[in-house]
Short mmCIF file of C-alpha atoms in Angstrom, two decimals:
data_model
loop_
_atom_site.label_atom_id
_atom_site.label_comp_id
_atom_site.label_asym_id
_atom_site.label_seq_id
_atom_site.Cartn_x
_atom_site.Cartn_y
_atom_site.Cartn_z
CA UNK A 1 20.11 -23.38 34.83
CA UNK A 2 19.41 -22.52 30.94
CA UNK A 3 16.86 -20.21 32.20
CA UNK A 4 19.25 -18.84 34.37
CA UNK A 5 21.55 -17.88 31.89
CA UNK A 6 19.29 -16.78 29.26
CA UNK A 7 17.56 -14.42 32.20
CA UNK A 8 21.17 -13.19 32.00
CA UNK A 9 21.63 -12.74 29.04
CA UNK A 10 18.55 -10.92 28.11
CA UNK A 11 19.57 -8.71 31.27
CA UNK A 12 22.96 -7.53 30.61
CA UNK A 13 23.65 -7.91 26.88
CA UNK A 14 26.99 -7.01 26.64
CA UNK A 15 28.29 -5.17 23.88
CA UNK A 16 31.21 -3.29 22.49
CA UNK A 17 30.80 0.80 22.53
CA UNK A 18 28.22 2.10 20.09
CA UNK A 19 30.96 3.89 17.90
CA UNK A 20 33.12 0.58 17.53
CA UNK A 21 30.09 -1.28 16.38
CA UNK A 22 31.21 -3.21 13.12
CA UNK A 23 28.60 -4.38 10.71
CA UNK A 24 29.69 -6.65 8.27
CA UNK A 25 27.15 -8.21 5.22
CA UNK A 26 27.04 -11.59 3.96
CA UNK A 27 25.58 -13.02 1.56
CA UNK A 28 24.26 -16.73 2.66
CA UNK A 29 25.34 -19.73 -0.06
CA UNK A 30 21.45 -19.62 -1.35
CA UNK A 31 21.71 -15.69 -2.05
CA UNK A 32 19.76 -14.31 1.05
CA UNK A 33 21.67 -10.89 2.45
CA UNK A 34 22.30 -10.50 5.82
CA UNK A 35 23.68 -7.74 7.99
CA UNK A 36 25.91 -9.37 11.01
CA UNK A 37 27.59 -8.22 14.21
CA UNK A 38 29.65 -10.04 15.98
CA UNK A 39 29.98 -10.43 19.80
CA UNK A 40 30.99 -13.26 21.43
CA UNK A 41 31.51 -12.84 24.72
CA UNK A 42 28.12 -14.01 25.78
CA UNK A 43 26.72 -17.08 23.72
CA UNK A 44 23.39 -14.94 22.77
CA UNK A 45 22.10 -14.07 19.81
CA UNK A 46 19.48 -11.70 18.83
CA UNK A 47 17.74 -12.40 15.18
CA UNK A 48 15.85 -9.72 13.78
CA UNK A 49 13.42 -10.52 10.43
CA UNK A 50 11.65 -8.09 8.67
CA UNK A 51 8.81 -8.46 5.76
CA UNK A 52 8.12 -5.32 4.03
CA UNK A 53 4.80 -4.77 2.97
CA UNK A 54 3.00 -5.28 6.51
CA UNK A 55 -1.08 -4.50 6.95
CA UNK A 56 -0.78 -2.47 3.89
CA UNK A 57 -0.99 -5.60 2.18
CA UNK A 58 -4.79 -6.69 3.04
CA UNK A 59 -7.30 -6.22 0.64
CA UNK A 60 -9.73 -3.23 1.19
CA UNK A 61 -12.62 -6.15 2.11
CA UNK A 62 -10.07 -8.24 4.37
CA UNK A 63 -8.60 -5.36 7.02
CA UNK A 64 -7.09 -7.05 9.78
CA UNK A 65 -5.98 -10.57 8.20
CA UNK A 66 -2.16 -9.58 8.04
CA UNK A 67 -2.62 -8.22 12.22
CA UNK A 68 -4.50 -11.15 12.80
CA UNK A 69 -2.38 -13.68 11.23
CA UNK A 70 0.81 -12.65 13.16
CA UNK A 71 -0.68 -12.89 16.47
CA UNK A 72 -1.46 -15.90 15.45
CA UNK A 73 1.92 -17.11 14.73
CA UNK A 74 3.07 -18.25 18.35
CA UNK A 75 -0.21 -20.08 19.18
CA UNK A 76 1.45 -23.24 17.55
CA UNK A 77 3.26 -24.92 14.91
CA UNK A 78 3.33 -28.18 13.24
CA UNK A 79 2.56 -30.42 15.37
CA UNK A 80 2.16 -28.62 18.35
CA UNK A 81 -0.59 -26.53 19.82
CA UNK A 82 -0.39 -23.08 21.15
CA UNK A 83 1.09 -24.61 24.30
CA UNK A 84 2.97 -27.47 23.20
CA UNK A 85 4.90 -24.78 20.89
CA UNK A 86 5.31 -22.37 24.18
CA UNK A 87 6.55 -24.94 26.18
CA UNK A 88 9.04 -26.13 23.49
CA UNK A 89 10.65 -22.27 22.92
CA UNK A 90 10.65 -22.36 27.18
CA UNK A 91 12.77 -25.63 26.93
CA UNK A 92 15.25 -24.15 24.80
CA UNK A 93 15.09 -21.09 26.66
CA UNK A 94 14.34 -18.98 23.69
CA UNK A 95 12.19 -16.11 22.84
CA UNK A 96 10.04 -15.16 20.00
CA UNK A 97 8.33 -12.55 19.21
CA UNK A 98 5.93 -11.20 16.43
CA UNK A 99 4.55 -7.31 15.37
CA UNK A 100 3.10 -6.00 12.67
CA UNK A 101 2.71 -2.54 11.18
CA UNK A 102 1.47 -0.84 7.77
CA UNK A 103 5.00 -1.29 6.69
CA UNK A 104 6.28 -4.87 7.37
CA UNK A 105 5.94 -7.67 9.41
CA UNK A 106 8.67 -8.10 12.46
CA UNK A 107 10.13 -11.67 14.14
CA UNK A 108 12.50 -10.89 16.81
CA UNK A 109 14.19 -13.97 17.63
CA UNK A 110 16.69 -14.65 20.88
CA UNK A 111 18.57 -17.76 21.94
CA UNK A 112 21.37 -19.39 23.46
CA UNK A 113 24.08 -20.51 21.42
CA UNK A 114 24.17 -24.06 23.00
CA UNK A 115 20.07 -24.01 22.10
CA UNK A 116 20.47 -22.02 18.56
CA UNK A 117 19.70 -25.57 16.05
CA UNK A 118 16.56 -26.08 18.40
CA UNK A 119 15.18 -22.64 18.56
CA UNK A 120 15.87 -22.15 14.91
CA UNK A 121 13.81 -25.16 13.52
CA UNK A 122 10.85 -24.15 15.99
CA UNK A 123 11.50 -20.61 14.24
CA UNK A 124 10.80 -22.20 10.90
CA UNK A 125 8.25 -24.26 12.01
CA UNK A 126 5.88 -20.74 13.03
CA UNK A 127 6.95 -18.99 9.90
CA UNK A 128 6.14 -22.32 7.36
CA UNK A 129 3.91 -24.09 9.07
CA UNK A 130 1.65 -22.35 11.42
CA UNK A 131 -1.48 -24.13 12.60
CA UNK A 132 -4.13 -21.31 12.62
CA UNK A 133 -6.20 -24.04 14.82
CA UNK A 134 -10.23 -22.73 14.98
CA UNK A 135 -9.93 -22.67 18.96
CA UNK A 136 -6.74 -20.18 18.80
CA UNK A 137 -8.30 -17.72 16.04
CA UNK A 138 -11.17 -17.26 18.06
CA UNK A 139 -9.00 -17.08 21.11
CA UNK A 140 -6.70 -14.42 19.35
CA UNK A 141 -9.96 -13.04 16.92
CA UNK A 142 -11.46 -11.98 20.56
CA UNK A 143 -8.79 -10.22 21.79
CA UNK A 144 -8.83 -7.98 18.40
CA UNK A 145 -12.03 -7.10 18.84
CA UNK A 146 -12.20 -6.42 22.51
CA UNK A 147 -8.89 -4.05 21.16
CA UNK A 148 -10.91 -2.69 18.77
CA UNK A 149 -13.81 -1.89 20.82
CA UNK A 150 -11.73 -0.08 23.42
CA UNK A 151 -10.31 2.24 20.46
CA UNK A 152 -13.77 3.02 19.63
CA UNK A 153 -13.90 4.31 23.15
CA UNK A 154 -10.25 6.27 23.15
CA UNK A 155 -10.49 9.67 22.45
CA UNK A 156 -6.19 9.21 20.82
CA UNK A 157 -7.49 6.56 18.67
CA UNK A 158 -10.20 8.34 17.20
CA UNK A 159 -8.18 11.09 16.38
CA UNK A 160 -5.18 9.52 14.67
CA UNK A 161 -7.79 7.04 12.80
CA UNK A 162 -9.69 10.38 11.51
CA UNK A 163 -6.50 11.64 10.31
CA UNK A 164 -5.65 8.99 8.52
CA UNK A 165 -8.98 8.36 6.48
CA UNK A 166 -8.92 12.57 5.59
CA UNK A 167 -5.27 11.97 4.99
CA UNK A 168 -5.11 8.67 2.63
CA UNK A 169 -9.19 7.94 1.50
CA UNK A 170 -9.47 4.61 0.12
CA UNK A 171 -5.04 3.62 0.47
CA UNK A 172 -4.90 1.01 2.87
CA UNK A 173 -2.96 4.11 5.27
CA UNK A 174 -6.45 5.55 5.11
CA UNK A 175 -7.60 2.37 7.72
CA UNK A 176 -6.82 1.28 11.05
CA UNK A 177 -4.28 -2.03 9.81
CA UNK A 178 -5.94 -3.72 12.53
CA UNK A 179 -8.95 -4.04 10.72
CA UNK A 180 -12.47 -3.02 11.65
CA UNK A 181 -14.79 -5.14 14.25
CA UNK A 182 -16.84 -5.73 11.24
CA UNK A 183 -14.03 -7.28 8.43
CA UNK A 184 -12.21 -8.81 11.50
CA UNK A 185 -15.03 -10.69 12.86
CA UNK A 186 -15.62 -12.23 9.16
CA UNK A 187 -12.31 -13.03 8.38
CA UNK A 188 -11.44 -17.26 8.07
CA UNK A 189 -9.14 -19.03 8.45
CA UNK A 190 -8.42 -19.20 4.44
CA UNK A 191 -8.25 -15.52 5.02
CA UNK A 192 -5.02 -15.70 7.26
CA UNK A 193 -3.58 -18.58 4.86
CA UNK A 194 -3.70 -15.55 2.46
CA UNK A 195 -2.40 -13.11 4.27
CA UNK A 196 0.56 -15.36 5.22
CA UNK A 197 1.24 -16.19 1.70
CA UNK A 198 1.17 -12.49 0.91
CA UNK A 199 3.69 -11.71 3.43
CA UNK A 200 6.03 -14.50 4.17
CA UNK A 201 8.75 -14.09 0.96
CA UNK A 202 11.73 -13.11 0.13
CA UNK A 203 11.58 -10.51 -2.51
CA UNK A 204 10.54 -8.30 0.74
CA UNK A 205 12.97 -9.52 2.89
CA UNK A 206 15.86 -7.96 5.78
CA UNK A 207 17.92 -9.87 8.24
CA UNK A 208 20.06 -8.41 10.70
CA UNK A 209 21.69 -10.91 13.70
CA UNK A 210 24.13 -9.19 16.43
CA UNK A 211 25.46 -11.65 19.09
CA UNK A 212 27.72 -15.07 19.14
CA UNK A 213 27.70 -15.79 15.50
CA UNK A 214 29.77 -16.09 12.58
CA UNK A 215 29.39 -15.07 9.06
CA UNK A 216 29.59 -18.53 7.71
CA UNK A 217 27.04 -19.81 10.96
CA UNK A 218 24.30 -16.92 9.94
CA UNK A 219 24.36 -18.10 6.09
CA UNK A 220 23.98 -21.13 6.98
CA UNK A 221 21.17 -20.44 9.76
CA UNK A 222 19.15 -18.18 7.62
CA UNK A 223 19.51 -20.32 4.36
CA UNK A 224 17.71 -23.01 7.31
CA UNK A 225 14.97 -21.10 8.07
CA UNK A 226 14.43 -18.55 5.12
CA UNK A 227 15.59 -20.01 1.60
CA UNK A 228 12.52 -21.95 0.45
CA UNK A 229 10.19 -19.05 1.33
CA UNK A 230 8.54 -18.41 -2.42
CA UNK A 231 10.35 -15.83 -3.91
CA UNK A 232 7.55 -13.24 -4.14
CA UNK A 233 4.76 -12.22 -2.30
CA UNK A 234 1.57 -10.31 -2.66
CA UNK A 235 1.83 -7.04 -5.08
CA UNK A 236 2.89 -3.70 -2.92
CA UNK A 237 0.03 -1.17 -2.88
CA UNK A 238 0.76 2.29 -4.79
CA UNK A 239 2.33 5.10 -3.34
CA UNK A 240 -0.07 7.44 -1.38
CA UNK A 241 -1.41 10.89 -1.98
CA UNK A 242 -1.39 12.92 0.95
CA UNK A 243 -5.29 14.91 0.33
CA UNK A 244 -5.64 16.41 3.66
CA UNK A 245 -5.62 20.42 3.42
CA UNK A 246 -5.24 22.55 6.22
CA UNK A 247 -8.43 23.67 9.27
CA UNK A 248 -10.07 22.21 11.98
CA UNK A 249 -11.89 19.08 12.09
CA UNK A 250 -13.96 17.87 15.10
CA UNK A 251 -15.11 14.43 16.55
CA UNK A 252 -17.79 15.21 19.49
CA UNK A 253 -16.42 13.23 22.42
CA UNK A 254 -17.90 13.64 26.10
CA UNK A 255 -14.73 14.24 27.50
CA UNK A 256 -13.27 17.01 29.74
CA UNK A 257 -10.09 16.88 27.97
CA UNK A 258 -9.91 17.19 24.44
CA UNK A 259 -7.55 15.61 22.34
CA UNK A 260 -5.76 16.79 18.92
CA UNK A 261 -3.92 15.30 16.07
CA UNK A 262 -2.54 18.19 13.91
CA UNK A 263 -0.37 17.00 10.54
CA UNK A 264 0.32 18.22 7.54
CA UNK A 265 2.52 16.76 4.13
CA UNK A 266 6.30 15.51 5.82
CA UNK A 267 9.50 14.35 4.01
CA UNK A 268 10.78 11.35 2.77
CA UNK A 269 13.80 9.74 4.60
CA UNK A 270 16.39 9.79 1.48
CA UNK A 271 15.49 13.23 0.62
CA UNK A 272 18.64 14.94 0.96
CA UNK A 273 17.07 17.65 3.25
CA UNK A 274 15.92 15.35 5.91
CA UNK A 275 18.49 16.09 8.12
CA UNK A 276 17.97 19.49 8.31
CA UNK A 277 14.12 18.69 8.87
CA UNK A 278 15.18 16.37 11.43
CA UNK A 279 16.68 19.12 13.58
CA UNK A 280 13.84 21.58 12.73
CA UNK A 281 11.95 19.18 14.20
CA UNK A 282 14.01 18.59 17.01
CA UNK A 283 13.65 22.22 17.98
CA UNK A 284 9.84 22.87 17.23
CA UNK A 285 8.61 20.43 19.01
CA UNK A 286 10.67 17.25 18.84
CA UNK A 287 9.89 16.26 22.51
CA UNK A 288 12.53 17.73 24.79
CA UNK A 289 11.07 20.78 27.13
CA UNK A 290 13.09 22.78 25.44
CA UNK A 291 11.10 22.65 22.06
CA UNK A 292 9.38 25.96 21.17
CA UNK A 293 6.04 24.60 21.65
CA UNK A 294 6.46 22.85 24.90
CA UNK A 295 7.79 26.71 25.87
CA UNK A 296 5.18 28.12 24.39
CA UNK A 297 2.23 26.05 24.94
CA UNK A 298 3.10 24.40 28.66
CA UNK A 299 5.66 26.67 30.34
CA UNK A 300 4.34 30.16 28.96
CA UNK A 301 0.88 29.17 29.01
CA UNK A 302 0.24 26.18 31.27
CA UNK A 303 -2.02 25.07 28.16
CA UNK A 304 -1.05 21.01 27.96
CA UNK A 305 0.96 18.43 30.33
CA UNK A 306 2.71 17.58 26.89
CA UNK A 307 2.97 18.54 23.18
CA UNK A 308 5.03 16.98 20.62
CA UNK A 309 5.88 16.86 16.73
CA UNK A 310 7.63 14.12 14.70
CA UNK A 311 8.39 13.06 11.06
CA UNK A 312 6.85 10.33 9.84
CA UNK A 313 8.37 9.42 6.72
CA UNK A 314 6.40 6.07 5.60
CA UNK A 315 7.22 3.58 2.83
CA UNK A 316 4.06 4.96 0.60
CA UNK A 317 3.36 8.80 2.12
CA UNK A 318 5.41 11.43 4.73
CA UNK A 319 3.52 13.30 7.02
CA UNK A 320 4.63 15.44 9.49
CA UNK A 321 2.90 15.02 12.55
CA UNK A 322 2.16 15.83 16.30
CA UNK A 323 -0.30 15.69 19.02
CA UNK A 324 -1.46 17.73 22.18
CA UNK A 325 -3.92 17.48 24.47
CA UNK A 326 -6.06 20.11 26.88
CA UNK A 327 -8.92 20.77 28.53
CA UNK A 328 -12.12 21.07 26.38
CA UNK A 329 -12.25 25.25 27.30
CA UNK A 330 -8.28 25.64 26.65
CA UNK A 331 -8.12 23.52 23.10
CA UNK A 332 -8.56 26.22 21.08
CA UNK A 333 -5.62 29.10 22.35
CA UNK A 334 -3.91 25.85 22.02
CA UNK A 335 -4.38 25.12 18.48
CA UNK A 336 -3.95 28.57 17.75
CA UNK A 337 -0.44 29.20 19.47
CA UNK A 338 0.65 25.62 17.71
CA UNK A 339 -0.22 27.38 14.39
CA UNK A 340 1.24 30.33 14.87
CA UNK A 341 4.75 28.77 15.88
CA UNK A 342 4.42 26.66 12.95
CA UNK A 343 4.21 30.22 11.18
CA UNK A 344 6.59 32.06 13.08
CA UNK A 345 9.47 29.05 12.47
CA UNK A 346 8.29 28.58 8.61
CA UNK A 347 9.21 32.98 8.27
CA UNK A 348 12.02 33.28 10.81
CA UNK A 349 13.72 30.18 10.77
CA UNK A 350 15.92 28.96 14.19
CA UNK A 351 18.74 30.54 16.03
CA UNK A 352 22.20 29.39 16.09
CA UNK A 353 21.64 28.70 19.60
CA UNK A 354 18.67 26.69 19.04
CA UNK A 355 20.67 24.51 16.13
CA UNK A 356 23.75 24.10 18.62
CA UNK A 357 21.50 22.95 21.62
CA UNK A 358 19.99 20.69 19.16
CA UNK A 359 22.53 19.20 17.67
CA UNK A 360 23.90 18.72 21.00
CA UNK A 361 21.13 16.77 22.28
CA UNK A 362 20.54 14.65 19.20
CA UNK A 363 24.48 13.73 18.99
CA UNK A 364 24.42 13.22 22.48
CA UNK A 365 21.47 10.50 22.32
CA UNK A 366 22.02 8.39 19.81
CA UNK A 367 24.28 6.13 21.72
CA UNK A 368 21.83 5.67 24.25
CA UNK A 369 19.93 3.29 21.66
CA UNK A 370 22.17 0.79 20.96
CA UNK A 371 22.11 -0.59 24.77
CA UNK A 372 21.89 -4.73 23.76
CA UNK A 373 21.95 -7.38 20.75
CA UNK A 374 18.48 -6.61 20.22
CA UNK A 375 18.10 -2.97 19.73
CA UNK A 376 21.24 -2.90 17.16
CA UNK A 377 19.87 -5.55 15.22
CA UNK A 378 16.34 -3.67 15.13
CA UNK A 379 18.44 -0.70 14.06
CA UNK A 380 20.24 -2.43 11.07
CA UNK A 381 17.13 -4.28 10.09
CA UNK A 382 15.38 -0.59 10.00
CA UNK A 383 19.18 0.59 7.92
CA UNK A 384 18.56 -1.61 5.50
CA UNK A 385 14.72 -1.13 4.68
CA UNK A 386 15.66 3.02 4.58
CA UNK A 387 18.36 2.00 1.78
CA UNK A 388 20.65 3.75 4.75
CA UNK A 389 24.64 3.09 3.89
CA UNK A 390 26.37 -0.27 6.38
CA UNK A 391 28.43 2.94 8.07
CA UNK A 392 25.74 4.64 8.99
CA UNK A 393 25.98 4.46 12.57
CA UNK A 394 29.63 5.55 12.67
CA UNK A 395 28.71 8.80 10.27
CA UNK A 396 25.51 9.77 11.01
CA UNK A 397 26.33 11.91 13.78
CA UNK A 398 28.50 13.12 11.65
CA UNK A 399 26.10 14.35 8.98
CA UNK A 400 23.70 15.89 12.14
CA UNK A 401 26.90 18.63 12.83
CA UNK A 402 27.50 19.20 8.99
CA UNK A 403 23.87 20.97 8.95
CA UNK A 404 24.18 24.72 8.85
CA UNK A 405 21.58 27.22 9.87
CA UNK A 406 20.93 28.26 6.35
CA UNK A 407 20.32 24.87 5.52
CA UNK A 408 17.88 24.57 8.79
CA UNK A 409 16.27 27.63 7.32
CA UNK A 410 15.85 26.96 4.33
CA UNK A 411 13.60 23.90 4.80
CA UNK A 412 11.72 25.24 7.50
CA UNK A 413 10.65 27.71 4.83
CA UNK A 414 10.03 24.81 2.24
CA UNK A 415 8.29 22.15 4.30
CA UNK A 416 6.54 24.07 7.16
CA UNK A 417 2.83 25.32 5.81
CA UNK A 418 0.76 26.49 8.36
CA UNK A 419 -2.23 27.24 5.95
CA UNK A 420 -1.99 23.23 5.19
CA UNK A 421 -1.29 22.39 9.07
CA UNK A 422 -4.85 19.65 10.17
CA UNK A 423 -5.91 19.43 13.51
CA UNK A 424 -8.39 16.39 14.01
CA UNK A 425 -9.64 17.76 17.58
CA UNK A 426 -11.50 14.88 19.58
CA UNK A 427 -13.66 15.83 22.61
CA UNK A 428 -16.33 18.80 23.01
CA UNK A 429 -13.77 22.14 22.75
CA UNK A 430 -15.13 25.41 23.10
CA UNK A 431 -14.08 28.56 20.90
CA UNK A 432 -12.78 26.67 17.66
CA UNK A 433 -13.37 29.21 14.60
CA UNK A 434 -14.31 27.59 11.46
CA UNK A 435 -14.01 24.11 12.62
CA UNK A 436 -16.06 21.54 10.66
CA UNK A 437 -17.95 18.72 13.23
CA UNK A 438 -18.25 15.56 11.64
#
């Protein structure tokens, strides 16, 4: 029956409308800060923990221990092995799960409120006391490396991983987080005890809970689980220097289709512009078929299936990035029509129509995310590590239709750079002037 309801639960996730949706912060009685909604019409709660700091927080000869070390977080606890612990959250009919990035560390938690004491202390168990037994980091160590392999084999991976070494050098966002097959086949097990020491504390900490739970009940929970974490963890790693200039770089891949990641220097998410950039975006190539380059590139030209652009404003760098991909004869008019509406958008701005329409559809979509417990307390967790204000969610659309087209055109002047625009082009393309072949 427990599984019953939590199936429910998990299913439905009933919650007021997105605009009513009231975040209140506490502060717990041992001085950890929390962001809390509360719903309780369906005794659920979604947990969301965040642990800034992420992969970036290897060192340069240990890639892969932080990726490593959270995968190895379910595979048992205390006294329990990998399926002792599994068959303990199933009894309680809980869920846990565990992601890592460059930027932080993610536990999403989920549980009954009849089951919440039970799937708490087996929640404090994984992040205090995790076994790292020698048969599950081989177990987990294998599937890494078969992961690893296959990237060496994926024409996307290549290219993004190329970017990101011409991008970043020697910063740990010049790596693949996940670690090489080399550095993670030699990492031990004092290797992950380091990592989780490096990660697990609280000066790098965010909390968010949404679901049948009181203020005083969530200090009380996360004071449980979080307040004897040591107060600090491993140093942060420097800001990054964005060194990649603009032209062509190529990967020889036998492949039919080539595939290319193009980027060039992005914003930063509290710069007062990024707005504006957001709905320049939006309209160059943010993803909808209405986006100049899916016009220009698919509809006009029958070029790609696909062709997209996105900001990617990091903790340590901002790029602004996108990706395309096309047969290897077809790549280059490609490339070159991506350039030029990078170009023509950087001189000529948008229309009004193009602003309205995007406005429109941005406005329109935003309350399309917060569909359950879970996704709004991923969204507040991700509010509080962008510094973003607790009413964010009731303004923000808000701030998207205070953007005017002079402001829209303005930045597209200042950020857009075609002459610095990067393509890392993966495959065997024909007709690519001045490309470099590494």
């Amino acid at each position: 029956m427990k599984h019953l309801i939590a199936a429910l639960c998990l299913t439905f996730l009933a919650l007021p409308a997105w605009a009513e949706v009231e975040i209140d912060e506490i502060t717990s009685p041992q001085g950890i800060t929390a962001w809390l909604v509360e719903e309780h019409e369906i005794p659920f709660t979604a947990l969301e923990l965040r642990f800034r700091g992420g992969m970036s927080l290897d060192p340069a000869d240990k890639r892969g221990a932080v990726y490593l070390m959270t995968g190895l977080l379910e595979e048992g606890a205390g006294d329990m092995d990998a399926r002792e612990y599994a068959r303990a959250l199933e009894s309680v009919a809980a869920s846990v799960g565990y992601d890592a990035n460059d930027d932080y560390v993610s536990i999403s938690a989920r549980f009954l409120t009849e089951n919440r004491d039970e799937a708490v202390a087996l929640l404090r168990q994984a992040i205090h006391d995790p076994r790292f037994d020698p048969q599950a980091i081989e177990r987990v160590r294998a599937q890494v490396l078969s992961g690893l392999a296959s990237d060496l084999k994926n024409p996307n991976a290549i290219a993004s991983n190329t970017f990101s070494q011409m991008a970043f050098g020697d910063h740990p966002y010049g790596s693949d987080g996940k670690g090489s097959i080399e550095s993670v086949g030699a990492l031990t097990r004092d290797d992950l005890l380091a990592a989780h020491d490096a990660v697990f504390a609280r000066d790098r900490l965010y909390v968010g809970a949404v679901g049948d739970i009181d203020a005083e009940e969530l200090g009380k929970l996360v004071d449980d689980l979080l307040a004897d974490l040591p107060a600090t963890g491993a140093p942060m790693p420097p800001p990054a220097e964005v060194r990649i200039d603009g032209g062509t770089t190529v990967v020889e891949f036998d492949t039919p289709q080539s595939v290319a990641v193009f980027g060039q220097q992005g914003m930063a998410r509290d710069d007062p512009d990024f707005f504006a950039a957001y709905i320049l975006n939006q309209i160059l190539g943010g993803g909808s078929f209405e986006s100049r380059l899916m016009q220009e590139v698919r509809e006009k030209r029958g070029l790609t299936y696909g062709v997209y652009t996105y900001l990617a404003p990091r903790d340590l760098a901002a790029l602004y990035m996108g990706g395309v991909a096309s047969a290897n004869d077809r790549i280059a008019q490609a490339v070159t029509v991506i350039r030029d509406e990078w170009a023509k958008m950087a001189e000529n701005g948008v229309t009004q129509d193009e602003l309205d329409k995007a406005k429109t559809y941005l406005t329109g979509a935003y309350p399309l995310r917060f569909d359950g417990n879970a996704p709004i307390a991923d969204i507040m967790v991700g509010m509080q590590m962008e510094g973003l204000p607790i009413d964010y969610i009731a303004t923000r659309n808000d701030m998207i239709n205070a953007v005017t087209l002079d402001e829209v055109n303005r930045v597209a002047a200042e950020l857009l750079h075609p002459e610095n625009l990067h393509f890392v082009v993966v495959g065997k393309p024909e007709g690519l002037q001045d490309a470099v072949t590494q």
